[in-house]
mmCIF file of C-alpha atoms and ligand atoms in Angstrom:
data_model
loop_
_atom_site.group_PDB
_atom_site.id
_atom_site.type_symbol
_atom_site.label_atom_id
_atom_site.label_comp_id
_atom_site.label_asym_id
_atom_site.label_seq_id
_atom_site.Cartn_x
_atom_site.Cartn_y
_atom_site.Cartn_z
ATOM 1 C CA UNK K 1 230.751 82.389 -167.329
ATOM 2 C CA UNK K 2 227.876 84.810 -166.832
ATOM 3 C CA UNK K 3 229.015 86.661 -169.965
ATOM 4 C CA UNK K 4 229.309 83.464 -172.018
ATOM 5 C CA UNK K 5 225.838 82.442 -170.856
ATOM 6 C CA UNK K 6 224.328 85.853 -171.624
ATOM 7 C CA UNK K 7 225.737 85.753 -175.156
ATOM 8 C CA UNK K 8 224.365 82.202 -175.560
ATOM 9 C CA UNK K 9 220.913 83.358 -174.451
ATOM 10 C CA UNK K 10 220.972 86.372 -176.758
ATOM 11 C CA UNK K 11 222.056 84.120 -179.624
ATOM 12 C CA UNK K 12 219.097 81.849 -178.936
ATOM 13 C CA UNK K 13 216.751 84.847 -178.986
ATOM 14 C CA UNK K 14 218.229 85.925 -182.318
ATOM 15 C CA UNK K 15 217.595 82.392 -183.616
ATOM 16 C CA UNK K 16 213.976 82.489 -182.464
ATOM 17 C CA UNK K 17 213.372 85.771 -184.250
ATOM 18 C CA UNK K 18 214.644 84.178 -187.472
ATOM 19 C CA UNK K 19 212.331 81.138 -187.322
ATOM 20 C CA UNK K 20 209.607 81.662 -189.947
ATOM 21 C CA UNK K 21 208.094 79.787 -192.871
ATOM 22 C CA UNK K 22 210.342 79.931 -195.950
ATOM 23 C CA UNK K 23 213.644 80.361 -194.074
ATOM 24 C CA UNK K 24 216.306 77.646 -194.368
ATOM 25 C CA UNK K 25 217.937 76.213 -191.275
ATOM 26 C CA UNK K 26 221.329 77.221 -192.697
ATOM 27 C CA UNK K 27 220.181 80.870 -192.891
ATOM 28 C CA UNK K 28 219.322 80.734 -189.185
ATOM 29 C CA UNK K 29 222.713 79.190 -188.399
ATOM 30 C CA UNK K 30 224.487 81.941 -190.339
ATOM 31 C CA UNK K 31 222.570 84.710 -188.543
ATOM 32 C CA UNK K 32 223.313 83.202 -185.124
ATOM 33 C CA UNK K 33 226.937 82.538 -185.901
ATOM 34 C CA UNK K 34 227.598 86.099 -187.022
ATOM 35 C CA UNK K 35 225.812 87.409 -183.919
ATOM 36 C CA UNK K 36 228.065 85.326 -181.642
ATOM 37 C CA UNK K 37 231.208 86.362 -183.488
ATOM 38 C CA UNK K 38 230.168 90.028 -183.322
ATOM 39 C CA UNK K 39 230.128 89.692 -179.522
ATOM 40 C CA UNK K 40 233.758 88.563 -179.610
ATOM 41 C CA UNK K 41 232.733 85.005 -178.745
ATOM 42 C CA UNK K 42 232.977 81.685 -180.605
ATOM 43 C CA UNK K 43 230.168 79.206 -181.327
ATOM 44 C CA UNK K 44 230.876 76.356 -178.875
ATOM 45 C CA UNK K 45 229.657 73.579 -181.153
ATOM 46 C CA UNK K 46 231.586 74.443 -184.332
ATOM 47 C CA UNK K 47 234.260 71.780 -184.746
ATOM 48 C CA UNK K 48 233.301 70.026 -181.483
ATOM 49 C CA UNK K 49 233.894 66.339 -182.233
ATOM 50 C CA UNK K 50 233.907 67.392 -185.890
ATOM 51 C CA UNK K 51 230.451 69.020 -185.717
ATOM 52 C CA UNK K 52 230.147 71.172 -188.887
ATOM 53 C CA UNK K 53 227.959 74.133 -187.778
ATOM 54 C CA UNK K 54 227.495 76.804 -185.120
ATOM 55 C CA UNK K 55 224.070 75.593 -184.008
ATOM 56 C CA UNK K 56 222.015 72.426 -183.949
ATOM 57 C CA UNK K 57 218.597 72.903 -185.575
ATOM 58 C CA UNK K 58 216.261 69.966 -185.109
ATOM 59 C CA UNK K 59 212.849 70.088 -186.798
ATOM 60 C CA UNK K 60 209.748 68.037 -185.806
ATOM 61 C CA UNK K 61 210.788 64.372 -185.394
ATOM 62 C CA UNK K 62 214.475 65.320 -185.145
ATOM 63 C CA UNK K 63 215.361 65.151 -181.447
ATOM 64 C CA UNK K 64 218.792 66.853 -181.404
ATOM 65 C CA UNK K 65 221.945 67.515 -183.441
ATOM 66 C CA UNK K 66 220.127 68.468 -186.648
ATOM 67 C CA UNK K 67 222.737 69.930 -189.012
ATOM 68 C CA UNK K 68 221.628 73.247 -190.552
ATOM 69 C CA UNK K 69 221.142 72.954 -194.309
ATOM 70 C CA UNK K 70 220.216 75.279 -197.155
ATOM 71 C CA UNK K 71 217.936 72.526 -198.464
ATOM 72 C CA UNK K 72 215.832 72.453 -195.313
ATOM 73 C CA UNK K 73 213.161 75.137 -195.607
ATOM 74 C CA UNK K 74 210.950 75.726 -192.578
ATOM 75 C CA UNK K 75 207.204 75.567 -193.078
ATOM 76 C CA UNK K 76 204.170 76.703 -191.135
ATOM 77 C CA UNK K 77 203.411 74.261 -188.307
ATOM 78 C CA UNK K 78 206.982 73.007 -187.802
ATOM 79 C CA UNK K 79 208.497 72.883 -184.344
ATOM 80 C CA UNK K 80 212.111 73.993 -184.495
ATOM 81 C CA UNK K 81 214.576 73.145 -181.723
ATOM 82 C CA UNK K 82 217.614 75.415 -181.744
ATOM 83 C CA UNK K 83 220.574 74.513 -179.523
ATOM 84 C CA UNK K 84 223.422 77.007 -179.269
ATOM 85 C CA UNK K 85 226.449 77.630 -177.088
ATOM 86 C CA UNK K 86 228.952 80.487 -176.913
ATOM 87 C CA UNK K 87 232.565 80.347 -175.741
ATOM 88 C CA UNK K 88 233.776 83.618 -174.238
ATOM 89 C CA UNK K 89 236.866 84.384 -172.128
ATOM 90 C CA UNK K 90 237.490 80.736 -171.343
ATOM 91 C CA UNK K 91 233.971 79.577 -170.553
ATOM 92 C CA UNK K 92 230.970 78.085 -172.309
ATOM 93 C CA UNK K 93 227.266 78.796 -172.053
ATOM 94 C CA UNK K 94 224.775 76.287 -173.469
ATOM 95 C CA UNK K 95 221.035 76.597 -174.080
ATOM 96 C CA UNK K 96 218.200 75.391 -176.283
ATOM 97 C CA UNK K 97 214.579 76.268 -177.043
ATOM 98 C CA UNK K 98 211.936 74.760 -179.314
ATOM 99 C CA UNK K 99 210.255 77.489 -181.362
ATOM 100 C CA UNK K 100 206.923 77.239 -183.163
ATOM 101 C CA UNK K 101 207.134 78.124 -186.865
ATOM 102 C CA UNK K 102 204.011 80.170 -187.542
ATOM 103 C CA UNK K 103 200.835 78.561 -186.268
ATOM 104 C CA UNK K 104 201.340 75.065 -184.849
ATOM 105 C CA UNK K 105 198.865 72.371 -183.813
ATOM 106 C CA UNK K 106 197.448 72.247 -180.279
ATOM 107 C CA UNK K 107 199.197 68.868 -179.854
ATOM 108 C CA UNK K 108 202.575 70.340 -180.782
ATOM 109 C CA UNK K 109 202.054 73.324 -178.475
ATOM 110 C CA UNK K 110 201.171 70.994 -175.597
ATOM 111 C CA UNK K 111 204.438 69.094 -176.143
ATOM 112 C CA UNK K 112 206.421 72.351 -176.109
ATOM 113 C CA UNK K 113 204.714 73.531 -172.932
ATOM 114 C CA UNK K 114 205.286 70.236 -171.121
ATOM 115 C CA UNK K 115 208.946 70.072 -172.146
ATOM 116 C CA UNK K 116 209.677 73.647 -171.072
ATOM 117 C CA UNK K 117 207.812 73.106 -167.808
ATOM 118 C CA UNK K 118 209.781 69.876 -167.164
ATOM 119 C CA UNK K 119 213.002 71.882 -167.499
ATOM 120 C CA UNK K 120 211.806 74.164 -164.691
ATOM 121 C CA UNK K 121 210.831 71.137 -162.578
ATOM 122 C CA UNK K 122 214.439 69.995 -162.969
ATOM 123 C CA UNK K 123 215.858 73.450 -162.238
ATOM 124 C CA UNK K 124 213.852 73.598 -158.993
ATOM 125 C CA UNK K 125 215.783 70.520 -157.826
ATOM 126 C CA UNK K 126 219.184 72.027 -158.708
ATOM 127 C CA UNK K 127 219.742 72.883 -155.074
ATOM 128 C CA UNK K 128 222.994 72.509 -153.118
ATOM 129 C CA UNK K 129 223.328 69.057 -151.470
ATOM 130 C CA UNK K 130 220.586 67.529 -153.619
ATOM 131 C CA UNK K 131 221.749 64.838 -156.086
ATOM 132 C CA UNK K 132 221.495 64.602 -159.859
ATOM 133 C CA UNK K 133 218.836 61.902 -159.423
ATOM 134 C CA UNK K 134 216.580 64.520 -157.821
ATOM 135 C CA UNK K 135 216.728 66.550 -161.036
ATOM 136 C CA UNK K 136 216.188 63.569 -163.334
ATOM 137 C CA UNK K 137 213.307 62.117 -161.376
ATOM 138 C CA UNK K 138 211.522 65.499 -161.227
ATOM 139 C CA UNK K 139 211.785 65.890 -165.016
ATOM 140 C CA UNK K 140 210.727 62.303 -165.658
ATOM 141 C CA UNK K 141 207.744 62.387 -163.284
ATOM 142 C CA UNK K 142 206.418 65.577 -164.864
ATOM 143 C CA UNK K 143 206.846 64.296 -168.420
ATOM 144 C CA UNK K 144 205.484 60.787 -167.909
ATOM 145 C CA UNK K 145 202.437 62.084 -165.981
ATOM 146 C CA UNK K 146 201.491 63.754 -169.283
ATOM 147 C CA UNK K 147 202.024 60.520 -171.256
ATOM 148 C CA UNK K 148 205.155 61.762 -173.016
ATOM 149 C CA UNK K 149 208.557 60.077 -172.788
ATOM 150 C CA UNK K 150 212.047 61.289 -171.903
ATOM 151 C CA UNK K 151 214.975 60.430 -174.146
ATOM 152 C CA UNK K 152 217.456 58.137 -172.363
ATOM 153 C CA UNK K 153 220.350 58.052 -174.831
ATOM 154 C CA UNK K 154 221.343 61.724 -174.397
ATOM 155 C CA UNK K 155 221.642 63.661 -171.152
ATOM 156 C CA UNK K 156 222.504 67.024 -169.618
ATOM 157 C CA UNK K 157 226.010 67.695 -168.346
ATOM 158 C CA UNK K 158 228.384 69.841 -166.377
ATOM 159 C CA UNK K 159 229.498 72.885 -168.374
ATOM 160 C CA UNK K 160 232.269 75.428 -167.782
ATOM 161 C CA UNK K 161 235.776 75.615 -169.219
ATOM 162 C CA UNK K 162 234.663 72.660 -171.370
ATOM 163 C CA UNK K 163 231.317 72.276 -173.112
ATOM 164 C CA UNK K 164 230.773 68.835 -171.625
ATOM 165 C CA UNK K 165 232.035 68.123 -168.118
ATOM 166 C CA UNK K 166 231.077 65.823 -165.276
ATOM 167 C CA UNK K 167 228.557 65.104 -163.965
ATOM 168 C CA UNK K 168 226.063 63.639 -166.423
ATOM 169 C CA UNK K 169 222.602 65.048 -165.741
ATOM 170 C CA UNK K 170 220.011 62.528 -167.001
ATOM 171 C CA UNK K 171 216.372 63.510 -167.426
ATOM 172 C CA UNK K 172 215.341 60.357 -165.577
ATOM 173 C CA UNK K 173 216.422 58.779 -162.326
ATOM 174 C CA UNK K 174 215.768 58.097 -158.680
ATOM 175 C CA UNK K 175 215.482 60.762 -155.956
ATOM 176 C CA UNK K 176 218.456 60.764 -153.586
ATOM 177 C CA UNK K 177 220.739 58.939 -156.047
ATOM 178 C CA UNK K 178 223.742 60.057 -158.056
ATOM 179 C CA UNK K 179 226.374 62.776 -157.757
ATOM 180 C CA UNK K 180 225.791 65.362 -155.049
ATOM 181 C CA UNK K 181 225.317 68.972 -156.192
ATOM 182 C CA UNK K 182 227.570 71.528 -154.511
ATOM 183 C CA UNK K 183 227.681 75.335 -154.557
ATOM 184 C CA UNK K 184 229.769 76.583 -157.478
ATOM 185 C CA UNK K 185 228.876 73.737 -159.835
ATOM 186 C CA UNK K 186 227.494 74.748 -163.223
ATOM 187 C CA UNK K 187 225.346 72.280 -165.139
ATOM 188 C CA UNK K 188 223.254 72.169 -168.298
ATOM 189 C CA UNK K 189 219.787 70.694 -167.752
ATOM 190 C CA UNK K 190 218.237 69.750 -171.088
ATOM 191 C CA UNK K 191 215.141 67.567 -171.281
ATOM 192 C CA UNK K 192 214.445 66.002 -174.677
ATOM 193 C CA UNK K 193 210.809 64.931 -174.667
ATOM 194 C CA UNK K 194 209.073 62.711 -177.224
ATOM 195 C CA UNK K 195 205.384 62.442 -178.060
ATOM 196 C CA UNK K 196 205.736 58.684 -178.541
ATOM 197 C CA UNK K 197 208.494 56.201 -177.750
ATOM 198 C CA UNK K 198 211.669 57.351 -176.002
ATOM 199 C CA UNK K 199 213.725 55.343 -178.473
ATOM 200 C CA UNK K 200 215.793 57.269 -181.005
ATOM 201 C CA UNK K 201 218.115 56.499 -183.904
ATOM 202 C CA UNK K 202 221.148 58.279 -185.338
ATOM 203 C CA UNK K 203 221.095 58.950 -189.085
ATOM 204 C CA UNK K 204 223.904 58.041 -191.511
ATOM 205 C CA UNK K 205 225.375 61.573 -191.217
ATOM 206 C CA UNK K 206 226.443 60.369 -187.710
ATOM 207 C CA UNK K 207 224.786 63.411 -186.050
ATOM 208 C CA UNK K 208 221.056 63.775 -186.716
ATOM 209 C CA UNK K 209 219.060 62.021 -183.987
ATOM 210 C CA UNK K 210 215.425 61.186 -184.827
ATOM 211 C CA UNK K 211 212.574 59.599 -182.908
ATOM 212 C CA UNK K 212 212.277 55.922 -183.807
ATOM 213 C CA UNK K 213 208.529 56.205 -184.412
ATOM 214 C CA UNK K 214 208.641 59.477 -186.409
ATOM 215 C CA UNK K 215 206.620 61.404 -183.815
ATOM 216 C CA UNK K 216 207.497 64.888 -182.578
ATOM 217 C CA UNK K 217 210.248 65.751 -180.097
ATOM 218 C CA UNK K 218 211.040 68.953 -178.185
ATOM 219 C CA UNK K 219 214.177 70.188 -176.386
ATOM 220 C CA UNK K 220 214.717 72.993 -173.866
ATOM 221 C CA UNK K 221 217.983 73.736 -172.057
ATOM 222 C CA UNK K 222 219.450 76.204 -169.586
ATOM 223 C CA UNK K 223 222.874 76.497 -168.003
ATOM 224 C CA UNK K 224 222.352 76.623 -164.235
ATOM 225 C CA UNK K 225 224.672 77.534 -161.363
ATOM 226 C CA UNK K 226 224.245 75.818 -157.993
ATOM 227 C CA UNK K 227 224.484 78.598 -155.388
ATOM 228 C CA UNK K 228 224.001 78.766 -151.620
ATOM 229 C CA UNK K 229 220.766 80.640 -152.399
ATOM 230 C CA UNK K 230 219.376 78.050 -154.816
ATOM 231 C CA UNK K 231 219.543 77.522 -158.571
ATOM 232 C CA UNK K 232 220.608 80.486 -160.692
ATOM 233 C CA UNK K 233 219.646 80.420 -164.374
ATOM 234 C CA UNK K 234 222.750 81.704 -166.163
ATOM 235 C CA UNK K 235 221.415 81.685 -169.730
ATOM 236 C CA UNK K 236 219.232 84.783 -169.497
ATOM 237 C CA UNK K 237 219.457 87.738 -171.874
ATOM 238 C CA UNK K 238 220.101 90.507 -169.330
HETATM 239 N N1 MF3 A 1 224.081 71.517 -176.665
HETATM 240 C C1 MF3 A 1 224.527 70.227 -177.068
HETATM 241 C C2 MF3 A 1 224.721 69.490 -175.804
HETATM 242 O O1 MF3 A 1 224.314 69.972 -174.821
HETATM 243 C C3 MF3 A 1 225.785 70.275 -177.813
HETATM 244 C C4 MF3 A 1 225.670 69.853 -179.204
HETATM 245 S S1 MF3 A 1 226.863 68.712 -179.519
HETATM 246 C C5 MF3 A 1 227.787 69.362 -180.744
HETATM 247 O O2 MF3 A 1 225.276 68.441 -175.735
HETATM 248 F F1 MF3 A 1 228.681 68.485 -181.024
HETATM 249 F F2 MF3 A 1 227.011 69.637 -181.755
HETATM 250 F F3 MF3 A 1 228.384 70.426 -180.314
HETATM 251 CO CO1 CO A 2 223.978 70.894 -173.536
#
């Protein structure tokens, strides 16, 4: 699983290097997909529930599950969420990062910082014998204290031999509630944070999820292992 997670993290880094004004989201998907395949791995999302690409690329007011397209050309100031997983020797890794495209506004940068920081607040609670509600409430408290909102309709998840496993890992909740975390569990923590309302809608392509109010959204994700010595971030490059 460490190998699958390392390849996922490297793939995400490759994606970030490709984010620039003038590049299409399909070009980024192609670059990432060939990287993953060159490692002897498979893109986890391709064909999952009929999903048509190797990555999800979600720009600005798109929250998650943006389908890469040759028509979608990135421009200066966009925020670009890339979500990618790799399947290697029977296991999945899963991670996401929101990249700035060129120079972005101070407001957009603040949203990125808060979302990434909320992920680490959640990771800090991914401790053996805590509960999933400890993770969710830590993320939610951090986000709402900054007047942003956490998406309710999509959540983090267990990850391992399957991309999505029990338990669900919401980015909201009550301390001390929910499934207990035990050593050996591997989970994906993935806050989706909106500038405005937490409400979202799914487009007619059945995948693309946008904010209801058209405001910005950011998404950061790591695969984490619960160990006797605390949380271990699996999706690191080396
Ligand atoms: N990383 C996403 C998640 O954590 C997976 C995208 S769903 C897919 O749920 F269908 F596109 F694979
Ligand atoms: Co995930």
